[in-house]
Tab-separated table of C-alpha atoms in Angstrom:
chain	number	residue	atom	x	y	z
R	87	UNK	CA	8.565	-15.734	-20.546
R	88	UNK	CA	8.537	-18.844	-17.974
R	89	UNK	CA	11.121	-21.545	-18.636
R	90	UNK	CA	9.906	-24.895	-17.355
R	91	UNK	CA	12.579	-27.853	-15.760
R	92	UNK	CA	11.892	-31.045	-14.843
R	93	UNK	CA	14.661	-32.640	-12.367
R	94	UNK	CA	14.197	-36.528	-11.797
R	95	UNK	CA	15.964	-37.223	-8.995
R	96	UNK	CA	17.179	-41.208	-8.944
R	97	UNK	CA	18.249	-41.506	-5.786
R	98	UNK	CA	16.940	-40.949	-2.185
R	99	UNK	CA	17.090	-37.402	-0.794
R	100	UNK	CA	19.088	-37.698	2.032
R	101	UNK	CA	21.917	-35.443	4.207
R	102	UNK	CA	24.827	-37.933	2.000
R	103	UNK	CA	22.926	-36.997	-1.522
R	104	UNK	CA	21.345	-33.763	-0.733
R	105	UNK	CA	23.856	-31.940	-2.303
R	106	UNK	CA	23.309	-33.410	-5.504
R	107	UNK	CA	19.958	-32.151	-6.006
R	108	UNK	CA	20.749	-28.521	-4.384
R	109	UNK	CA	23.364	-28.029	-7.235
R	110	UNK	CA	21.096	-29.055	-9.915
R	111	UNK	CA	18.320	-27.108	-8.669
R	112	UNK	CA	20.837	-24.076	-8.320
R	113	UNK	CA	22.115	-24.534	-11.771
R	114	UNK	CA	18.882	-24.144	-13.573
R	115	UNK	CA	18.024	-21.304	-11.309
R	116	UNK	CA	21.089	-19.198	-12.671
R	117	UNK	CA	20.338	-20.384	-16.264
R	118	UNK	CA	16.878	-18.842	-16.259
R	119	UNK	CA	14.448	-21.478	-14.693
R	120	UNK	CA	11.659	-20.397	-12.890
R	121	UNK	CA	8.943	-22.880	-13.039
R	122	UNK	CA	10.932	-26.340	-11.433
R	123	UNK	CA	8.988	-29.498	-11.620
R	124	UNK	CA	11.063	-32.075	-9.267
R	125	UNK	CA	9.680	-35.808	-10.321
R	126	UNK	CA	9.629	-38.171	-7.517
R	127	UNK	CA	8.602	-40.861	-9.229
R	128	UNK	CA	12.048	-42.893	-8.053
R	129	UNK	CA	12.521	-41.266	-4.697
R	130	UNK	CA	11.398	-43.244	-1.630
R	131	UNK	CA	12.927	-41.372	0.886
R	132	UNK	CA	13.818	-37.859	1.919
R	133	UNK	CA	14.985	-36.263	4.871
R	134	UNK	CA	14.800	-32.698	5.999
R	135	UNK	CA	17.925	-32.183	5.228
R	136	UNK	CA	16.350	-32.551	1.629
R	137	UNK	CA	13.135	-31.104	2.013
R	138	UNK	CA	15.638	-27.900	3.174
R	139	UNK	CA	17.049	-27.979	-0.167
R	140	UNK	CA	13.149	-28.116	-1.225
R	141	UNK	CA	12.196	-24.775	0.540
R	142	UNK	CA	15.263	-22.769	-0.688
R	143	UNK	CA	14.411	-23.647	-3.837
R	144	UNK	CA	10.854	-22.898	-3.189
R	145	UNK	CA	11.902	-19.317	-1.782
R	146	UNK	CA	14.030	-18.286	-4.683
R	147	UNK	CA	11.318	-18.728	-7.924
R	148	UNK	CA	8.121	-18.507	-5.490
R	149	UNK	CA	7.186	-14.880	-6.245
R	150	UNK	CA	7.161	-16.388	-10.498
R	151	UNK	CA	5.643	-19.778	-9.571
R	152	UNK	CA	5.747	-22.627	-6.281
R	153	UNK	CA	8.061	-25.777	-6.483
R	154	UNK	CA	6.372	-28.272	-7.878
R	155	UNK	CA	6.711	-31.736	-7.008
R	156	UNK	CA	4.660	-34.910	-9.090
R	157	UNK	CA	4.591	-38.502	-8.488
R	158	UNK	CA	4.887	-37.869	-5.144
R	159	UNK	CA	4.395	-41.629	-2.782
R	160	UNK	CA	1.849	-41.209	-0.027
R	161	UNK	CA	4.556	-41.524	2.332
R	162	UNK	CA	6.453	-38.617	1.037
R	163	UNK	CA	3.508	-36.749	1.289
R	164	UNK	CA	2.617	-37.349	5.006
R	165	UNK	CA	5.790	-36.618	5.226
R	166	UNK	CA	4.645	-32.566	3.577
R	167	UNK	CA	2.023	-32.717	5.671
R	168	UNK	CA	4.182	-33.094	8.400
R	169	UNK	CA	6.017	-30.495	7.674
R	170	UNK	CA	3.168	-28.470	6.286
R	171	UNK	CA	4.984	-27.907	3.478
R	172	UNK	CA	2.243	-29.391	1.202
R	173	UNK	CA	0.442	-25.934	2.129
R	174	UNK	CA	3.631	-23.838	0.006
R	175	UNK	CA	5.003	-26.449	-2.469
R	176	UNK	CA	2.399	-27.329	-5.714
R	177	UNK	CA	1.982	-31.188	-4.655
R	178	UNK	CA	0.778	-33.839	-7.165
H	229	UNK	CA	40.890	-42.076	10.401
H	230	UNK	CA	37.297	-43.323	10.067
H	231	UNK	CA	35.791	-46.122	11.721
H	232	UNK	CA	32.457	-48.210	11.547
H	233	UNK	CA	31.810	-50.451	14.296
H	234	UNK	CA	28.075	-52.337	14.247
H	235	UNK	CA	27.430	-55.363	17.044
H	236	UNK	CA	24.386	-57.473	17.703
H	237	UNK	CA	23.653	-57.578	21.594
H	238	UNK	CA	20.388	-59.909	22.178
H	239	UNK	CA	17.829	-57.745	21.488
H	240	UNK	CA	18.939	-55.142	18.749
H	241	UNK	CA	21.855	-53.893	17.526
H	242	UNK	CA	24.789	-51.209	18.651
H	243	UNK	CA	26.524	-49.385	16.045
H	244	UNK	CA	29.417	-46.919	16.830
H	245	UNK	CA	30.932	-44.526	14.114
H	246	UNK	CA	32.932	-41.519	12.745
H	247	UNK	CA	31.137	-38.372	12.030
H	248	UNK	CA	30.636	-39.486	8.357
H	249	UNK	CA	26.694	-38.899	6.530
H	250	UNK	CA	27.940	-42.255	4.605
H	251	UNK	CA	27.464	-44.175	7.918
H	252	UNK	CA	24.039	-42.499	8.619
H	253	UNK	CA	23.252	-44.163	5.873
H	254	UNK	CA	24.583	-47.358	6.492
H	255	UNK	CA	23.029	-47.726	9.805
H	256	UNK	CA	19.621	-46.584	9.089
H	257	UNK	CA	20.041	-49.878	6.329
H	258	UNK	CA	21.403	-51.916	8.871
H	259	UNK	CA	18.616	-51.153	11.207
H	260	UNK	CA	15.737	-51.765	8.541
H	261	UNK	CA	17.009	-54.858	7.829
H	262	UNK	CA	16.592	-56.079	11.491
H	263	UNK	CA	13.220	-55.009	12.028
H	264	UNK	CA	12.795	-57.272	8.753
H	265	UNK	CA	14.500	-60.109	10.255
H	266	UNK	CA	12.025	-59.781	13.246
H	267	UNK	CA	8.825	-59.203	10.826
H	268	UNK	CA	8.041	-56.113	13.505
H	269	UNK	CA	4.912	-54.118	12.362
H	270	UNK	CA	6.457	-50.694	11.583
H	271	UNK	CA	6.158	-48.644	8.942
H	272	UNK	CA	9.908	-49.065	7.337
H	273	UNK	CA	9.802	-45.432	5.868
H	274	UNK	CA	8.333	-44.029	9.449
H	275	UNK	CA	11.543	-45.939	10.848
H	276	UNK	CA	14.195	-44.456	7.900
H	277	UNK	CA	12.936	-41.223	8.546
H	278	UNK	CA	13.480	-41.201	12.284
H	279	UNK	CA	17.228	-42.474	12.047
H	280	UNK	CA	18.156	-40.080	9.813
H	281	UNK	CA	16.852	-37.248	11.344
H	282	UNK	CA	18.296	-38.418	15.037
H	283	UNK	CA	21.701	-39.586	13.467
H	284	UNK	CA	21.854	-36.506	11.138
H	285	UNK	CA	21.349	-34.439	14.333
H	286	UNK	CA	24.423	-36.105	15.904
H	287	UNK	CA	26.600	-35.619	13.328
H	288	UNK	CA	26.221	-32.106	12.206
H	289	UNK	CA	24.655	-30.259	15.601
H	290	UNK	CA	26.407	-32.452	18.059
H	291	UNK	CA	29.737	-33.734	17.042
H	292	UNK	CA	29.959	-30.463	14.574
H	293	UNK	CA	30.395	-32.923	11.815
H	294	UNK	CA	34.124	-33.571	13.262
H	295	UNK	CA	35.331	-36.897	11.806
H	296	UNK	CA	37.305	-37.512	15.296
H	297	UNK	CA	34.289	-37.659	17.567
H	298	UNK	CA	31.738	-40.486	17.145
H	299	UNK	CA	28.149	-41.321	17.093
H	300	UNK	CA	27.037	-44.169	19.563
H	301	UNK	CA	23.501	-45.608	18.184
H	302	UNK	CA	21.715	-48.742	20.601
H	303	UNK	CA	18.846	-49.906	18.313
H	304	UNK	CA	16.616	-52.576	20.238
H	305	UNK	CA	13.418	-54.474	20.903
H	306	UNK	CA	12.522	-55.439	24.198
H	307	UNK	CA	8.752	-55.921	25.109
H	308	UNK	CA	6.474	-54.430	22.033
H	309	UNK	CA	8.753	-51.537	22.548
H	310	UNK	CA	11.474	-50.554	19.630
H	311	UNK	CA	13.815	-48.019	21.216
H	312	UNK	CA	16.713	-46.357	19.693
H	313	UNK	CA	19.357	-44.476	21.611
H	314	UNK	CA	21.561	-42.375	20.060
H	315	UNK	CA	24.503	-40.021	21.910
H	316	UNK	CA	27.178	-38.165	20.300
H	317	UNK	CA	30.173	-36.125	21.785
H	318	UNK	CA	29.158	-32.647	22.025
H	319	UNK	CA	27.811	-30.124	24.161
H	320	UNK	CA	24.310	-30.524	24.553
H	321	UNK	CA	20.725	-28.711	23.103
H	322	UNK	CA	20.635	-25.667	25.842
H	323	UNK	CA	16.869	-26.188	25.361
H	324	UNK	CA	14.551	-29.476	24.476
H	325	UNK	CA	12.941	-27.170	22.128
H	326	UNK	CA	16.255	-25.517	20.110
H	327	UNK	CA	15.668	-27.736	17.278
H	328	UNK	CA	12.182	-27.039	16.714
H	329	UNK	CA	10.774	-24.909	13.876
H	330	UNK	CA	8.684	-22.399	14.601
H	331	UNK	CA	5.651	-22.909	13.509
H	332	UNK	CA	3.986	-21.157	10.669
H	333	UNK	CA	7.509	-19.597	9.117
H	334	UNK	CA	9.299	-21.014	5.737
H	335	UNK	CA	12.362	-22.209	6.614
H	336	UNK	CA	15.004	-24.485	5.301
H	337	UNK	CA	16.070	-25.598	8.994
H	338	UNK	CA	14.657	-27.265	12.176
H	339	UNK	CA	12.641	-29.804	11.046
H	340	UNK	CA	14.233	-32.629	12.156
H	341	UNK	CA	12.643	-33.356	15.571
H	342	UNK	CA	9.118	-32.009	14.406
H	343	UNK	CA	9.171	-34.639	11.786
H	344	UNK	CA	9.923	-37.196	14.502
H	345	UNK	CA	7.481	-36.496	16.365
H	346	UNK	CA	4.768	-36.106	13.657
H	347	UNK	CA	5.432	-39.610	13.323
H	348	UNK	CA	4.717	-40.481	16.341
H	349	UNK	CA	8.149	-41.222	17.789
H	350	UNK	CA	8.416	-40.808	21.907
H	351	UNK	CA	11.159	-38.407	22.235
H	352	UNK	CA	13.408	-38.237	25.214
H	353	UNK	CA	16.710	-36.092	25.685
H	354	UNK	CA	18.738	-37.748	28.556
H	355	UNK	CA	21.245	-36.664	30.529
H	356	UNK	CA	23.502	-33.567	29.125
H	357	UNK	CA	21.166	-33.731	26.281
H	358	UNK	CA	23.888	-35.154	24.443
H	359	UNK	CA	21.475	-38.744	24.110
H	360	UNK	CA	18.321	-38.790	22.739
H	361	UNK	CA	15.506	-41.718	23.052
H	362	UNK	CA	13.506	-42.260	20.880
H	363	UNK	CA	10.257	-45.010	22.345
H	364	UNK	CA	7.879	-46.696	19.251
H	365	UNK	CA	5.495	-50.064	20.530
H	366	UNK	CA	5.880	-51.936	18.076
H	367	UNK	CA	4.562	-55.500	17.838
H	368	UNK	CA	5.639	-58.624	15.812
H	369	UNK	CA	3.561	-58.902	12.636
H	370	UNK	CA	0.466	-60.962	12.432
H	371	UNK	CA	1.442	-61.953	8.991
């Protein structure tokens, strides 16, 4: 059966904070999570030391279900498209 | 021990500073807030991005994140242009192109100098390769 998160990151996603998010994400990983919904609805900037974190993430559950990422800012999302990670990640 | 040295010269500003993430932080800030001051026309998240990806590079790939070497940063405006000049204390990139990701594979590293460039960011290694220039025109804002 899938088990759902949501992580709500309230701080920017940068190479000081990445951490932060990597062992959250990690911790719901071991406890069963593979459906992760990160909610971006209070993060206006992130790095690629972040979107790193992102892609690991992304590369452990993928085969069950993609990262998903909501509330995403336009900016944020150029930023994906950059990176053409809005072609792996489930982008909202 | 740590240090944190920031300047204003005419034109910009000069920051100088331990190998320390904290201070990336604090100097992409600092550097927002002067492009405020001047009201010049660039996207502020374009400009966060940039910093952080050129200071980040300095820190952990060129000084090896050792808190005794230090990351020199010249931030200034001079004729529509906004230039930022970063150099750190180590070696070098053997090749313009060892940070980039190759395209097409999934994976957590190299992005930094793509994403520079995708946002349209002039991008110059000088020297040793330990600098890097980074050219944006930027003009004052009609507002």
């Amino acid at each position: 059966m899938s088990q759902t998160i949501t992580v709500q990151p309230d701080y920017n996603i940068t190479v000081s904070s990445s951490d932060v998010l990597k062992d959250e994400l990690l911790r719901h990983i071991r406890e069963g999570a593979d459906h992760i919904v990160v909610d971006f609805s209070q993060v206006k900037i992130i790095d690629s030391t972040g979107l790193s974190v992102l892609i690991s993430t992304h590369n452990t559950i993928k085969d069950k279900h993609p990262l998903e990422l909501v509330n995403v800012s336009d900016d944020i999302k150029k930023l994906l498209a950059i990176t053409r990670l809005d072609k792996h990640f489930q982008v909202n | 021990m740590l240090m944190y040295n920031v300047n204003r010269t005419k034109n910009g500003l000069q920051f100088e500073f331990s190998s320390n993430y904290v201070y990336v932080d604090k100097t992409v800030e600092s550097c927002i807030n002067f492009v405020r001051e001047r009201s010049l026309d660039i996207s502020e998240f374009d400009l966060s991005i940039a910093l952080h990806e050129v200071l980040s590079n300095a820190v952990r790939h060129g000084n090896k994140e050792d808190p005794t070497k230090n990351v020199l940063c010249n931030l200034f405006w001079e004729k529509d242009m906004l230039q930022i000049e970063v150099r750190d204390e180590g070696q070098g990139l053997s090749s313009g192109d060892a940070m980039k990701r190759k395209s097409g594979v999934l994976e957590p590293h190299g992005m930094g100098m793509s994403i520079i460039e995708g946002l349209d960011f002039e991008c110059h290694y000088v020297c040793e390769k330990n600098i890097v220039l980074l050219k944006k025109k930027v003009k004052v804002h009609s507002n």
